[in-house]
GROMACS .gro file of C-alpha atoms in nm:
model
  142
    1UNK     CA    1  -0.449  -0.014  -1.760
    2UNK     CA    2  -0.450   0.041  -1.386
    3UNK     CA    3  -0.799   0.169  -1.319
    4UNK     CA    4  -0.853   0.038  -0.965
    5UNK     CA    5  -0.570   0.035  -0.713
    6UNK     CA    6  -0.630  -0.108  -0.366
    7UNK     CA    7  -0.374  -0.004  -0.105
    8UNK     CA    8  -0.328  -0.188   0.226
    9UNK     CA    9  -0.241   0.062   0.500
   10UNK     CA   10  -0.180   0.090   0.871
   11UNK     CA   11   0.018   0.338   1.078
   12UNK     CA   12   0.360   0.203   0.979
   13UNK     CA   13   0.631   0.373   0.772
   14UNK     CA   14   0.617   0.103   0.500
   15UNK     CA   15   0.239   0.155   0.464
   16UNK     CA   16   0.288   0.531   0.431
   17UNK     CA   17   0.551   0.474   0.161
   18UNK     CA   18   0.300   0.250  -0.020
   19UNK     CA   19   0.032   0.520   0.017
   20UNK     CA   20   0.263   0.787  -0.127
   21UNK     CA   21   0.343   0.573  -0.431
   22UNK     CA   22  -0.023   0.483  -0.478
   23UNK     CA   23  -0.120   0.850  -0.472
   24UNK     CA   24   0.135   0.922  -0.744
   25UNK     CA   25  -0.005   0.635  -0.952
   26UNK     CA   26  -0.357   0.753  -0.873
   27UNK     CA   27  -0.290   1.072  -1.067
   28UNK     CA   28  -0.318   0.874  -1.392
   29UNK     CA   29  -0.644   0.939  -1.578
   30UNK     CA   30  -0.939   0.714  -1.485
   31UNK     CA   31  -0.761   0.568  -1.183
   32UNK     CA   32  -0.949   0.502  -0.859
   33UNK     CA   33  -0.773   0.453  -0.526
   34UNK     CA   34  -0.913   0.254  -0.235
   35UNK     CA   35  -0.720   0.248   0.092
   36UNK     CA   36  -0.802  -0.049   0.316
   37UNK     CA   37  -0.691  -0.132   0.667
   38UNK     CA   38  -0.763  -0.436   0.881
   39UNK     CA   39  -0.847  -0.349   1.242
   40UNK     CA   40  -0.927  -0.545   1.553
   41UNK     CA   41  -1.222  -0.320   1.634
   42UNK     CA   42  -1.367  -0.252   1.290
   43UNK     CA   43  -1.337   0.122   1.354
   44UNK     CA   44  -1.132   0.318   1.105
   45UNK     CA   45  -0.794   0.447   1.220
   46UNK     CA   46  -0.893   0.812   1.187
   47UNK     CA   47  -0.543   0.960   1.213
   48UNK     CA   48  -0.390   0.753   0.931
   49UNK     CA   49  -0.695   0.793   0.707
   50UNK     CA   50  -0.693   1.172   0.765
   51UNK     CA   51  -0.321   1.187   0.687
   52UNK     CA   52  -0.358   0.988   0.363
   53UNK     CA   53  -0.669   1.184   0.263
   54UNK     CA   54  -0.475   1.510   0.306
   55UNK     CA   55  -0.185   1.378   0.095
   56UNK     CA   56  -0.431   1.272  -0.176
   57UNK     CA   57  -0.624   1.601  -0.162
   58UNK     CA   58  -0.298   1.792  -0.217
   59UNK     CA   59  -0.281   1.613  -0.553
   60UNK     CA   60  -0.648   1.661  -0.637
   61UNK     CA   61  -0.756   1.307  -0.547
   62UNK     CA   62  -1.046   1.183  -0.334
   63UNK     CA   63  -0.985   0.813  -0.264
   64UNK     CA   64  -1.214   0.571  -0.084
   65UNK     CA   65  -1.130   0.437   0.262
   66UNK     CA   66  -1.244   0.116   0.430
   67UNK     CA   67  -1.167  -0.041   0.766
   68UNK     CA   68  -1.223  -0.416   0.780
   69UNK     CA   69  -1.280  -0.593   1.110
   70UNK     CA   70  -1.016  -0.852   1.191
   71UNK     CA   71  -1.205  -1.179   1.205
   72UNK     CA   72  -0.978  -1.380   0.979
   73UNK     CA   73  -0.620  -1.353   0.865
   74UNK     CA   74  -0.557  -0.997   0.738
   75UNK     CA   75  -0.429  -1.122   0.402
   76UNK     CA   76  -0.758  -1.310   0.346
   77UNK     CA   77  -0.960  -0.995   0.420
   78UNK     CA   78  -0.740  -0.781   0.195
   79UNK     CA   79  -0.758  -1.034  -0.085
   80UNK     CA   80  -1.137  -1.057  -0.054
   81UNK     CA   81  -1.162  -0.676  -0.058
   82UNK     CA   82  -0.943  -0.657  -0.370
   83UNK     CA   83  -1.148  -0.923  -0.548
   84UNK     CA   84  -1.483  -0.773  -0.443
   85UNK     CA   85  -1.377  -0.427  -0.561
   86UNK     CA   86  -1.223  -0.580  -0.878
   87UNK     CA   87  -0.884  -0.420  -0.817
   88UNK     CA   88  -0.629  -0.419  -1.098
   89UNK     CA   89  -0.339  -0.382  -0.855
   90UNK     CA   90  -0.278  -0.423  -0.482
   91UNK     CA   91  -0.007  -0.210  -0.321
   92UNK     CA   92   0.145  -0.298   0.017
   93UNK     CA   93   0.443  -0.175   0.215
   94UNK     CA   94   0.731  -0.411   0.282
   95UNK     CA   95   0.783  -0.490   0.649
   96UNK     CA   96   1.079  -0.331   0.826
   97UNK     CA   97   1.122  -0.634   1.053
   98UNK     CA   98   1.405  -0.779   0.852
   99UNK     CA   99   1.771  -0.793   0.945
  100UNK     CA  100   2.023  -0.622   0.714
  101UNK     CA  101   2.093  -0.841   0.415
  102UNK     CA  102   1.793  -1.066   0.484
  103UNK     CA  103   1.490  -1.067   0.253
  104UNK     CA  104   1.162  -1.020   0.432
  105UNK     CA  105   0.823  -0.907   0.307
  106UNK     CA  106   0.614  -0.994   0.611
  107UNK     CA  107   0.392  -1.294   0.665
  108UNK     CA  108   0.068  -1.126   0.553
  109UNK     CA  109   0.229  -1.000   0.232
  110UNK     CA  110   0.383  -1.341   0.170
  111UNK     CA  111   0.044  -1.513   0.210
  112UNK     CA  112  -0.131  -1.259  -0.011
  113UNK     CA  113   0.134  -1.311  -0.282
  114UNK     CA  114   0.085  -1.686  -0.255
  115UNK     CA  115  -0.293  -1.683  -0.299
  116UNK     CA  116  -0.366  -1.383  -0.521
  117UNK     CA  117  -0.450  -1.371  -0.887
  118UNK     CA  118  -0.414  -0.989  -0.883
  119UNK     CA  119  -0.078  -0.816  -0.939
  120UNK     CA  120   0.082  -0.696  -0.614
  121UNK     CA  121   0.336  -0.417  -0.577
  122UNK     CA  122   0.542  -0.437  -0.256
  123UNK     CA  123   0.695  -0.101  -0.169
  124UNK     CA  124   1.009  -0.057   0.044
  125UNK     CA  125   1.009   0.221   0.303
  126UNK     CA  126   1.303   0.403   0.147
  127UNK     CA  127   1.161   0.457  -0.204
  128UNK     CA  128   1.206   0.834  -0.216
  129UNK     CA  129   1.550   0.826  -0.059
  130UNK     CA  130   1.677   0.575  -0.313
  131UNK     CA  131   1.537   0.778  -0.603
  132UNK     CA  132   1.697   1.101  -0.478
  133UNK     CA  133   2.031   0.934  -0.410
  134UNK     CA  134   2.034   0.784  -0.760
  135UNK     CA  135   1.955   1.114  -0.932
  136UNK     CA  136   2.228   1.298  -0.738
  137UNK     CA  137   2.488   1.041  -0.842
  138UNK     CA  138   2.395   1.057  -1.212
  139UNK     CA  139   2.596   1.287  -1.443
  140UNK     CA  140   2.467   1.642  -1.439
  141UNK     CA  141   2.294   1.604  -1.099
  142UNK     CA  142   2.536   1.730  -0.845
   0.00000   0.00000   0.00000
């Protein structure tokens, strides 16, 4: 069961897609959400946390938020946070820095995948668009 979901966020579109999916998963009974960002200053990115908190509140959720000061590699800090919190799943957005037809998950995601013993879900930016396009092309949907 997914009781504790840690979500890595920043102000990017892939991170927001990951947050949206995490909020949907967070609606499952007994599920806790914890949004974590790595910052250079250690101060929380108020705008992104407010935005995610509003999205979660619209679905009746009150997740936790943590900003971690960037003193090490971000993947190391995220992995330590996931282990300390005893997360069952880590959710991250896939980087948009790839060229068409080229696989790319981002260096921090790649490192986290290499060193983690916790399941990781990597979310593409276009999740909703792909789902809507698929349902419109299915029989009886259009």
